[in-house]
Amino acid sequence: MNLLKTTLNHFKPYWRKLLVALVFAIIGGLFTIVPSILVKRLVDDVIVGGDLDFLVWVVAGILGAYLGKSLFETMQEYVQVKIGLDVITDMQIRAFRKLHRTPMSFFSKTPRGDMLFRLTHDVESIQNLNNTVVPRILQQVVGAIAAFSAVFVLFWPAAIVMFAVFAIYIVPSFTLGKKMRKMSAVQREMSADMYQHLQESIESVRLVRTYQTQDVEVGTQEKKLSDWKQFSIRAALIGKVNWRLGNLFNIAAPGVVMLIGGWAIWDGTITVGTLVACLSFIPIMFLPVRSMAEHALTIQQVIPALQRIYEYFDLPEEHGEKLPSFGQVKGKIDLENLWFSYPGSDKQVLKGVSLSLSQGNHIGIVGTSGGGKSTLVQLLLGLYEPQQGSILIDDKNLFEYNRNSFRQQVGVVSQETFLLNSTLRQNLLYGKPDATMEELEQAVEAAGLKELVDSLEERYETVVGERGLKLSGGQRQRVALARAILRQPPVLIFDEATSSLDGETEERVQASLEKLIPGRTTITIAHRLVTVRNADVIILLDQGVVAEKGTHEELLLMRGKYYELYKAQYSELEKEMIG
């Protein structure tokens, strides 16, 4: 991706505001050179010429110029900072939107800490540059151009000398800048790695405390910080070298100008006032150079930050936006000869899996861990695409339609229920924000959640905590169930929804699930076979293959793997009753 072209494209919608900012900067730049021109008149007309009456006008002119400069530069900064923040917001939203459209395979291989670092810290570094450096550099560049033009008119040899000094400085500055850019890219990657470890360590604080690995975690972070610190010192030193180099040329220029200016005064080519004015223009001309050298590290850090954000703009999308919608889903599902392996792995998780569900059927999927049960659900939701085979919803190929239009009509309750750190109401309405209060209460009643709501002092406005940690496991599952009920979906998927619950809680949640199933196409993935014994058909997945298929009673009569699983899960008395 072309960095400059992409950045300019983000500024295109704001070109009128940019033009206004440029006009303000030009006017401010013109005011910048007024004091130096008046200094020439002060020396030539007041000090040398003795015109004391003109002194008042010189002083008034200088004060007026500073006021005008301050006014227009303030307006330019306001407009430019606003434009910059608009552009940065656009970039962040564009990257964020892209993440929500990219295939799930991206998330399986990209650390969350790196994603968050790009969307926060990388954006923040760009914002810092926009708020502080860019507006001032624009003012200084406009002022430098105005100053150079004035010097060229007053005494062109001085302008040539200044231009030559600037040209000589550019070569080493460009070389150092290139080095700093590469180092800044590495520095940001190191920062992202530290951020990832911090996030992971804090999120797994219970595990760390349980296994007493606090010292290991702190030591790891200390090592990462030490490496980052050493590298940052080297980068900062290069930035200081660049800044000192700029100062050197800033000191050298006046000496050369005084030398040729002195000769010019001696032979009567220019006046003393002209030389003084030219010398006063030098700081203005070199101000953008010094500023860029002073903020070189900040500027060079922004380039890799932009590159890291722009990488997200090029991410592939899960599906095209112009694909047709499914329309109203009835619930007929056909999976035909599915073969699948996760990206980056050669292991086939599913091997020729086929199954068919009529509208309103209930299918149970069981098997040992790693058999491919949850993978099958992820394919059905279109989160991954099979390497071979097809998924038909109401005889329509899932991957030839907008998958979001199908997912909107699916209710999913999984083992790991994710709740927002928000109110109970917002969590319940997450899948259907426009639901009425009557619909909400019906869903809460159906999910067996009414008792909990009534026991809470703030009822639906109770904040459930991060990931719902203020609620028990069973309560979280009922919230997820109510959320699914609220959508009134034609297709239901229960992915080991009760496997992490105790027996009593499981029975209560399971009773709520059973009420929801009639009339809906339902897929229940279960470890405990009791949750699927009433299914119309049960399939047993083993190593990615459909090993057995039938009703609960039929599978027991086969005395195969399902029979062995059933015996393993129940008491000796039950084993005697079935065997």
XYZ file of C-alpha atoms in Angstrom:
579
model
C 0.000 0.000 0.000
C 1.322 3.458 -0.937
C 1.646 5.271 2.395
C 1.490 8.834 1.015
C -1.354 8.114 -1.407
C -3.473 6.404 1.246
C -2.888 9.238 3.721
C -3.806 11.894 1.156
C -6.975 9.986 0.264
C -8.081 10.289 3.887
C -7.661 14.069 3.681
C -9.592 14.446 0.412
C -13.043 14.909 2.015
C -11.655 17.831 4.024
C -9.909 19.727 1.220
C -11.998 22.873 1.733
C -11.071 23.066 5.412
C -7.440 22.381 4.478
C -7.588 25.327 2.072
C -8.888 27.552 4.874
C -6.056 26.368 7.162
C -3.513 27.088 4.416
C -4.891 30.620 3.898
C -4.647 31.282 7.640
C -1.077 29.896 7.640
C -0.059 32.123 4.679
C -1.469 35.239 6.337
C 0.263 34.262 9.581
C 3.504 33.699 7.622
C 3.292 37.172 6.103
C 2.869 38.678 9.555
C 5.958 36.678 10.649
C 8.317 38.583 8.321
C 6.923 42.040 9.128
C 9.038 42.577 12.324
C 12.294 41.791 10.458
C 11.420 44.242 7.672
C 10.589 46.894 10.281
C 13.934 46.199 12.009
C 15.631 47.176 8.711
C 13.742 50.500 8.782
C 14.597 50.917 12.460
C 18.327 50.637 11.773
C 18.433 52.605 8.505
C 15.832 55.334 9.188
C 15.754 55.726 12.965
C 19.224 54.805 14.255
C 21.320 55.870 11.242
C 18.901 58.422 9.716
C 17.803 59.941 13.031
C 14.049 59.898 12.201
C 12.768 59.469 15.759
C 9.139 60.110 14.727
C 9.197 56.836 12.754
C 10.166 54.912 15.902
C 6.565 54.900 17.182
C 5.331 53.403 13.897
C 8.031 50.736 13.977
C 7.076 49.679 17.504
C 3.338 49.742 16.667
C 3.961 47.747 13.499
C 5.930 45.058 15.354
C 3.241 44.728 18.044
C 0.498 44.608 15.396
C 2.400 41.953 13.445
C 2.735 39.728 16.506
C -0.965 40.106 17.295
C -1.931 39.303 13.686
C 0.477 36.339 13.609
C -0.943 34.954 16.862
C -4.561 35.375 15.711
C -4.217 33.688 12.309
C -1.907 30.935 13.529
C -4.360 30.113 16.341
C -7.211 29.874 13.808
C -5.022 27.743 11.528
C -4.133 25.400 14.414
C -7.788 25.024 15.391
C -8.889 24.132 11.852
C -5.926 21.834 11.244
C -6.206 19.969 14.548
C -9.922 19.421 13.903
C -9.190 18.076 10.412
C -6.469 15.812 11.815
C -8.752 14.399 14.495
C -11.479 13.776 11.894
C -8.991 11.928 9.690
C -7.602 9.882 12.596
C -11.148 8.956 13.640
C -11.884 7.872 10.062
C -8.739 5.725 10.029
C -9.536 4.090 13.363
C -13.146 3.339 12.406
C -12.072 2.010 9.007
C -9.550 -0.364 10.633
C -12.066 -1.374 13.322
C -14.784 -2.044 10.731
C -12.333 -4.086 8.672
C -11.494 -6.256 11.690
C -15.169 -7.083 12.108
C -15.391 -8.142 8.461
C -12.188 -10.130 8.148
C -12.282 -13.963 8.265
C -12.023 -15.685 11.653
C -8.712 -17.248 10.584
C -7.108 -13.836 11.132
C -8.080 -13.838 14.814
C -6.806 -17.357 15.361
C -3.251 -16.308 14.434
C -3.129 -12.652 15.575
C -2.619 -11.775 19.265
C -5.381 -9.604 20.698
C -2.799 -7.362 22.341
C -1.322 -6.489 18.950
C -4.751 -5.621 17.537
C -5.580 -3.414 20.523
C -2.149 -1.742 20.415
C -2.656 -0.777 16.779
C -6.114 0.642 17.382
C -5.095 2.592 20.497
C -1.381 3.353 20.920
C -0.525 3.552 17.218
C -3.487 5.863 16.693
C -2.467 7.875 19.763
C 1.040 8.475 18.370
C -0.496 9.814 15.146
C -2.822 11.991 17.196
C 0.084 13.448 19.199
C 1.858 14.383 15.971
C -1.312 15.947 14.595
C -2.052 17.980 17.726
C 1.428 19.359 18.372
C 3.918 18.987 15.530
C 2.061 19.254 12.211
C 0.243 22.585 12.777
C 3.431 24.306 13.947
C 5.561 22.896 11.157
C 3.065 24.183 8.586
C 3.253 27.652 10.178
C 7.030 27.475 10.232
C 7.344 26.266 6.632
C 5.086 29.082 5.370
C 7.060 31.583 7.467
C 10.373 30.178 6.137
C 9.202 30.523 2.518
C 8.088 34.095 3.188
C 11.419 34.856 4.919
C 13.453 33.326 2.083
C 11.507 35.394 -0.458
C 12.138 38.567 1.563
C 15.889 37.825 1.868
C 16.073 37.087 -1.859
C 14.567 40.522 -2.579
C 16.714 42.343 -0.015
C 20.081 40.621 -0.651
C 19.972 37.575 -2.931
C 23.525 36.262 -2.159
C 22.425 35.726 1.480
C 19.401 33.762 0.248
C 21.662 31.550 -1.872
C 23.957 30.898 1.118
C 21.013 29.928 3.329
C 19.601 27.643 0.643
C 23.008 25.961 0.208
C 23.387 25.406 3.955
C 19.900 23.910 4.069
C 20.657 21.615 1.090
C 23.863 20.375 2.744
C 21.984 19.630 5.976
C 19.278 17.625 4.174
C 21.667 14.797 3.136
C 22.795 13.610 6.613
C 19.365 14.407 8.062
C 17.674 12.149 5.474
C 20.150 9.334 6.207
C 19.576 9.598 9.963
C 15.814 9.802 9.405
C 15.849 6.583 7.420
C 17.718 4.839 10.239
C 15.306 6.224 12.833
C 12.284 5.064 10.812
C 13.539 1.465 10.785
C 14.316 1.607 14.496
C 10.898 3.114 15.242
C 9.205 0.227 13.424
C 11.084 -2.292 15.589
C 10.351 -0.202 18.676
C 6.607 -0.282 18.013
C 6.679 -4.047 17.510
C 8.481 -4.392 20.855
C 5.885 -2.129 22.503
C 3.045 -4.201 21.029
C 4.690 -7.374 22.359
C 4.926 -5.850 25.853
C 1.298 -4.761 25.659
C 0.249 -8.265 24.607
C 2.083 -9.833 27.556
C 0.605 -7.309 30.001
C -2.910 -8.003 28.776
C -2.449 -11.774 28.819
C -0.894 -11.732 32.290
C -3.652 -9.577 33.801
C -6.437 -11.589 32.138
C -4.961 -14.819 33.532
C -4.355 -13.417 37.024
C -6.252 -16.299 38.659
C -4.079 -18.852 36.900
C -0.942 -16.920 37.858
C -1.977 -16.762 41.533
C -3.006 -20.424 41.576
C 0.318 -21.667 40.214
C 2.344 -18.959 42.015
C 4.077 -17.729 38.842
C 3.976 -14.016 39.730
C 7.773 -13.783 39.727
C 7.949 -15.472 36.317
C 5.411 -13.020 34.864
C 7.155 -9.987 36.378
C 10.548 -11.287 35.207
C 9.270 -11.757 31.664
C 7.855 -8.227 31.568
C 11.030 -6.828 33.125
C 13.118 -8.478 30.394
C 10.863 -7.105 27.657
C 10.996 -3.621 29.221
C 14.782 -3.776 29.521
C 15.203 -4.697 25.846
C 12.761 -1.963 24.846
C 14.555 0.598 27.029
C 17.981 -0.154 25.545
C 16.606 0.053 22.029
C 14.736 3.305 22.805
C 17.923 4.909 24.156
C 19.717 4.161 20.879
C 16.816 5.631 18.880
C 16.736 8.750 21.084
C 20.507 9.258 20.671
C 20.177 9.225 16.891
C 17.373 11.778 17.220
C 19.639 14.008 19.332
C 22.452 13.738 16.772
C 20.014 14.948 14.132
C 18.962 17.841 16.351
C 22.577 18.868 17.120
C 23.378 18.739 13.426
C 20.498 21.137 12.733
C 21.804 23.498 15.416
C 25.291 23.386 13.890
C 24.036 24.531 10.511
C 21.803 27.102 12.187
C 24.916 28.626 13.804
C 27.061 28.367 10.665
C 24.606 30.202 8.386
C 24.691 33.588 10.203
C 28.518 33.571 10.162
C 28.661 33.152 6.394
C 25.922 35.764 5.865
C 27.771 38.267 8.122
C 30.937 37.688 6.118
C 29.418 38.355 2.688
C 27.086 41.015 4.122
C 30.029 42.890 5.671
C 31.765 43.031 2.282
C 28.535 44.228 0.682
C 28.167 47.039 3.255
C 31.819 48.021 2.781
C 31.408 48.455 -0.973
C 27.977 50.131 -0.567
C 25.818 47.379 -2.108
C 23.511 47.098 0.936
C 22.817 49.010 4.108
C 23.464 47.959 7.685
C 19.713 47.629 8.165
C 19.492 45.172 5.274
C 22.179 42.932 6.832
C 20.481 43.081 10.246
C 17.145 42.156 8.615
C 18.748 39.225 6.758
C 20.303 37.968 9.975
C 16.944 38.221 11.782
C 15.349 36.167 8.982
C 17.775 33.243 9.528
C 16.048 31.856 12.678
C 12.707 32.035 10.858
C 14.128 30.173 7.854
C 15.726 27.462 9.969
C 12.832 27.119 12.426
C 11.087 24.286 10.496
C 14.435 22.487 10.145
C 15.107 22.738 13.876
C 11.538 21.756 14.679
C 11.699 18.671 12.470
C 15.040 17.723 14.010
C 13.653 18.256 17.519
C 10.578 16.117 16.788
C 12.371 13.677 14.491
C 11.723 10.706 16.756
C 8.009 11.535 17.022
C 7.735 11.977 13.254
C 9.614 8.755 12.471
C 7.473 6.810 14.958
C 4.329 7.878 13.137
C 5.410 6.337 9.817
C 5.508 2.726 11.126
C 2.359 3.468 13.163
C 0.559 4.479 9.961
C 1.912 1.417 8.167
C 0.662 -0.867 10.952
C -2.837 0.657 10.814
C -2.912 0.642 7.002
C -2.100 -3.083 7.033
C -5.596 -3.616 8.404
C -7.100 -1.721 5.460
C -5.781 -4.476 3.168
C -7.188 -7.382 5.170
C -9.456 -9.694 3.158
C -13.161 -9.596 3.926
C -15.220 -12.592 4.926
C -17.570 -12.033 1.995
C -18.457 -9.332 -0.513
C -20.974 -6.651 0.421
C -23.016 -7.190 -2.745
C -23.956 -10.807 -2.024
C -27.740 -11.375 -1.844
C -29.545 -11.754 1.480
C -30.954 -15.100 2.608
C -34.383 -13.704 3.268
C -36.539 -15.506 5.818
C -34.794 -18.718 6.903
C -37.096 -21.745 7.356
C -34.538 -24.072 8.920
C -33.732 -26.853 6.436
C -29.993 -27.592 6.693
C -27.834 -29.904 4.596
C -24.118 -30.461 5.163
C -22.575 -32.385 2.284
C -19.149 -34.073 2.368
C -17.394 -31.463 4.527
C -13.602 -31.572 4.736
C -11.849 -28.981 6.864
C -8.522 -28.157 8.467
C -7.697 -24.955 10.313
C -5.437 -22.391 8.557
C -1.769 -23.229 9.101
C -2.510 -26.832 10.083
C -2.330 -29.992 7.997
C -4.585 -31.951 10.354
C -8.029 -32.679 8.912
C -10.554 -31.851 11.642
C -13.550 -32.932 9.560
C -13.376 -35.754 7.016
C -16.324 -36.077 4.671
C -19.021 -35.175 7.217
C -22.589 -35.153 5.876
C -25.880 -34.660 7.691
C -29.345 -33.378 6.913
C -31.962 -31.631 9.053
C -35.519 -30.973 8.031
C -37.246 -27.833 9.235
C -37.984 -28.126 12.955
C -35.749 -31.188 13.516
C -33.529 -31.548 16.569
C -30.126 -33.148 16.052
C -27.647 -33.994 18.796
C -23.912 -34.136 18.106
C -21.746 -36.019 20.589
C -18.244 -37.424 20.747
C -14.935 -37.172 22.536
C -12.942 -33.934 22.748
C -11.231 -33.050 19.480
C -13.756 -34.965 17.420
C -14.818 -31.884 15.426
C -18.146 -31.023 17.112
C -17.579 -27.289 17.691
C -15.746 -26.975 14.371
C -18.877 -28.202 12.615
C -20.887 -25.390 14.237
C -18.311 -22.781 13.237
C -18.614 -23.928 9.622
C -22.389 -23.849 9.825
C -22.245 -20.224 11.009
C -19.935 -19.404 8.116
C -17.063 -18.400 10.415
C -14.777 -20.680 8.406
C -15.093 -22.138 4.911
C -14.570 -25.861 4.261
C -11.808 -26.897 1.881
C -14.303 -29.269 0.285
C -18.045 -29.837 0.432
C -21.036 -27.523 0.760
C -23.433 -26.123 3.352
C -27.003 -25.580 2.166
C -29.555 -23.546 4.105
C -33.037 -24.014 2.620
C -31.244 -25.380 -0.473
C -29.156 -22.179 -0.775
C -25.348 -22.349 -0.655
C -24.296 -20.517 2.515
C -21.183 -19.053 0.902
C -23.033 -17.576 -2.075
C -25.153 -15.359 0.186
C -24.536 -12.714 2.815
C -23.755 -14.837 5.863
C -24.740 -12.062 8.251
C -28.326 -12.292 7.012
C -28.295 -15.971 8.063
C -26.575 -15.399 11.419
C -29.205 -12.802 12.328
C -31.733 -15.661 12.329
C -29.682 -18.060 14.458
C -29.725 -18.229 18.243
C -26.472 -19.499 19.746
C -25.875 -20.496 23.359
C -22.337 -21.719 23.944
C -20.301 -23.062 26.831
C -18.321 -19.829 27.153
C -20.943 -17.121 27.563
C -19.583 -13.652 26.871
C -21.324 -10.800 28.665
C -20.525 -7.110 28.336
C -19.406 -5.031 31.310
C -22.731 -3.258 31.184
C -26.270 -3.516 32.510
C -28.304 -6.700 32.449
C -30.748 -4.976 30.085
C -28.062 -4.127 27.523
C -26.736 -7.680 27.628
C -30.201 -9.121 27.081
C -30.989 -6.719 24.245
C -27.622 -7.196 22.521
C -29.081 -9.372 19.760
C -32.315 -7.384 19.430
C -31.933 -3.747 20.614
C -35.447 -2.793 19.452
C -37.254 -5.427 21.540
C -40.217 -4.224 23.577
C -40.408 -4.529 27.351
C -43.079 -7.202 26.946
C -40.827 -9.262 24.661
C -37.938 -8.845 27.083
C -39.928 -10.059 30.062
C -41.305 -13.034 28.116
C -37.750 -14.061 27.178
C -36.585 -13.651 30.788
C -39.517 -15.786 31.998
C -38.864 -18.490 29.388
C -35.158 -18.649 30.298
C -35.891 -19.051 34.022
C -34.225 -15.718 34.771
C -37.158 -13.902 36.403
C -36.205 -14.948 39.919
C -32.750 -13.445 39.483
C -34.099 -10.174 38.031
C -36.571 -9.789 40.896
C -33.819 -10.380 43.473
C -31.633 -7.571 42.089
C -32.108 -4.144 43.642
C -31.655 -2.372 40.311
C -33.266 -5.180 38.311
C -32.452 -4.748 34.606
C -30.122 -1.800 35.284
C -27.737 -3.942 37.364
C -24.173 -3.902 35.977
C -23.054 -7.532 35.571
C -19.292 -6.833 35.602
C -16.594 -7.659 33.095
C -17.564 -10.862 31.257
C -20.501 -11.150 33.673
C -18.314 -12.104 36.637
C -20.875 -10.745 39.119
C -23.211 -13.555 38.053
C -22.848 -17.280 38.620
C -22.184 -19.678 35.760
C -25.810 -20.793 35.630
C -27.071 -17.199 35.685
C -24.772 -16.262 32.813
C -26.066 -19.217 30.806
C -29.659 -18.142 31.401
C -28.820 -14.608 30.257
C -27.378 -16.095 27.054
C -30.474 -18.254 26.668
C -32.819 -15.283 27.166
C -30.775 -13.357 24.624
C -31.277 -16.190 22.119
C -35.017 -16.489 22.904
C -35.493 -12.768 22.388
C -34.467 -13.073 18.738
C -37.116 -15.774 18.132
C -34.720 -17.535 15.735
C -35.797 -20.329 13.365
C -32.441 -22.061 14.010
C -30.965 -22.790 17.448
C -27.452 -23.963 18.259
C -26.496 -25.145 21.746
C -22.730 -25.667 21.883
C -22.146 -27.561 25.154
C -24.329 -24.924 26.785
C -24.591 -26.774 30.126
C -21.306 -28.668 30.293
C -19.661 -26.349 32.847
C -22.642 -26.272 35.234
C -23.341 -28.336 38.325
C -26.055 -31.004 38.170
C -28.889 -28.971 39.730
C -28.177 -25.861 37.672
C -27.792 -27.961 34.531
C -31.232 -29.468 35.035
C -32.846 -26.034 35.401
C -31.079 -24.597 32.349
C -31.804 -27.760 30.361
C -35.509 -27.460 31.224
C -35.458 -23.910 29.845
C -33.717 -25.113 26.682
C -36.315 -27.841 26.134
C -39.101 -25.248 26.160
C -37.390 -23.293 23.394
C -36.735 -26.200 21.011
C -40.205 -27.175 19.646
C -40.834 -25.801 16.152
C -37.214 -24.742 15.596
C -34.371 -26.465 13.803
C -32.011 -27.236 16.671
C -28.427 -28.453 16.839
C -27.240 -29.498 20.284
C -23.569 -30.266 20.844
C -23.155 -32.106 24.110
C -20.627 -33.867 26.251
C -23.298 -35.151 28.648
C -25.570 -37.441 26.705
C -28.631 -36.654 28.827
C -28.943 -33.329 27.020
C -29.483 -34.989 23.617
C -31.428 -38.147 24.511
C -34.692 -36.562 23.253
C -33.202 -35.418 19.923
C -34.783 -36.680 16.677
C -31.391 -38.008 15.626
C -27.952 -38.189 17.256
C -24.624 -38.423 15.460
C -21.363 -39.404 17.104
C -18.286 -37.672 15.678
C -14.990 -39.475 16.160
C -11.759 -38.025 14.748
C -13.730 -35.898 12.274
C -15.855 -38.765 10.958
C -19.534 -39.633 11.574
C -18.969 -42.919 13.394
C -22.552 -43.627 14.490
C -25.994 -42.198 13.769
C -29.499 -42.857 15.118
C -31.885 -42.111 17.982
C -30.821 -42.534 21.592
C -32.428 -45.966 21.810
C -31.051 -47.118 18.444
C -27.505 -46.116 19.372
C -27.696 -47.962 22.685
C -28.817 -51.091 20.886
C -25.786 -50.859 18.570
C -23.540 -51.236 21.647
C -20.854 -49.173 19.943
C -18.995 -46.023 20.991
C -22.162 -44.162 21.994
C -23.075 -47.091 24.244
C -19.605 -46.978 25.851
C -19.887 -43.205 26.409
C -23.321 -43.663 27.966
C -22.092 -46.369 30.337
C -19.106 -44.219 31.347
C -21.370 -41.325 32.364
C -23.939 -43.090 34.539
C -24.047 -44.977 37.810
C -23.514 -48.699 38.299
C -27.265 -49.156 38.771
C -27.974 -47.551 35.391
C -25.271 -49.673 33.798
C -27.017 -52.808 35.142
C -30.373 -51.564 33.849
C -29.045 -51.120 30.298
C -26.717 -54.071 30.218
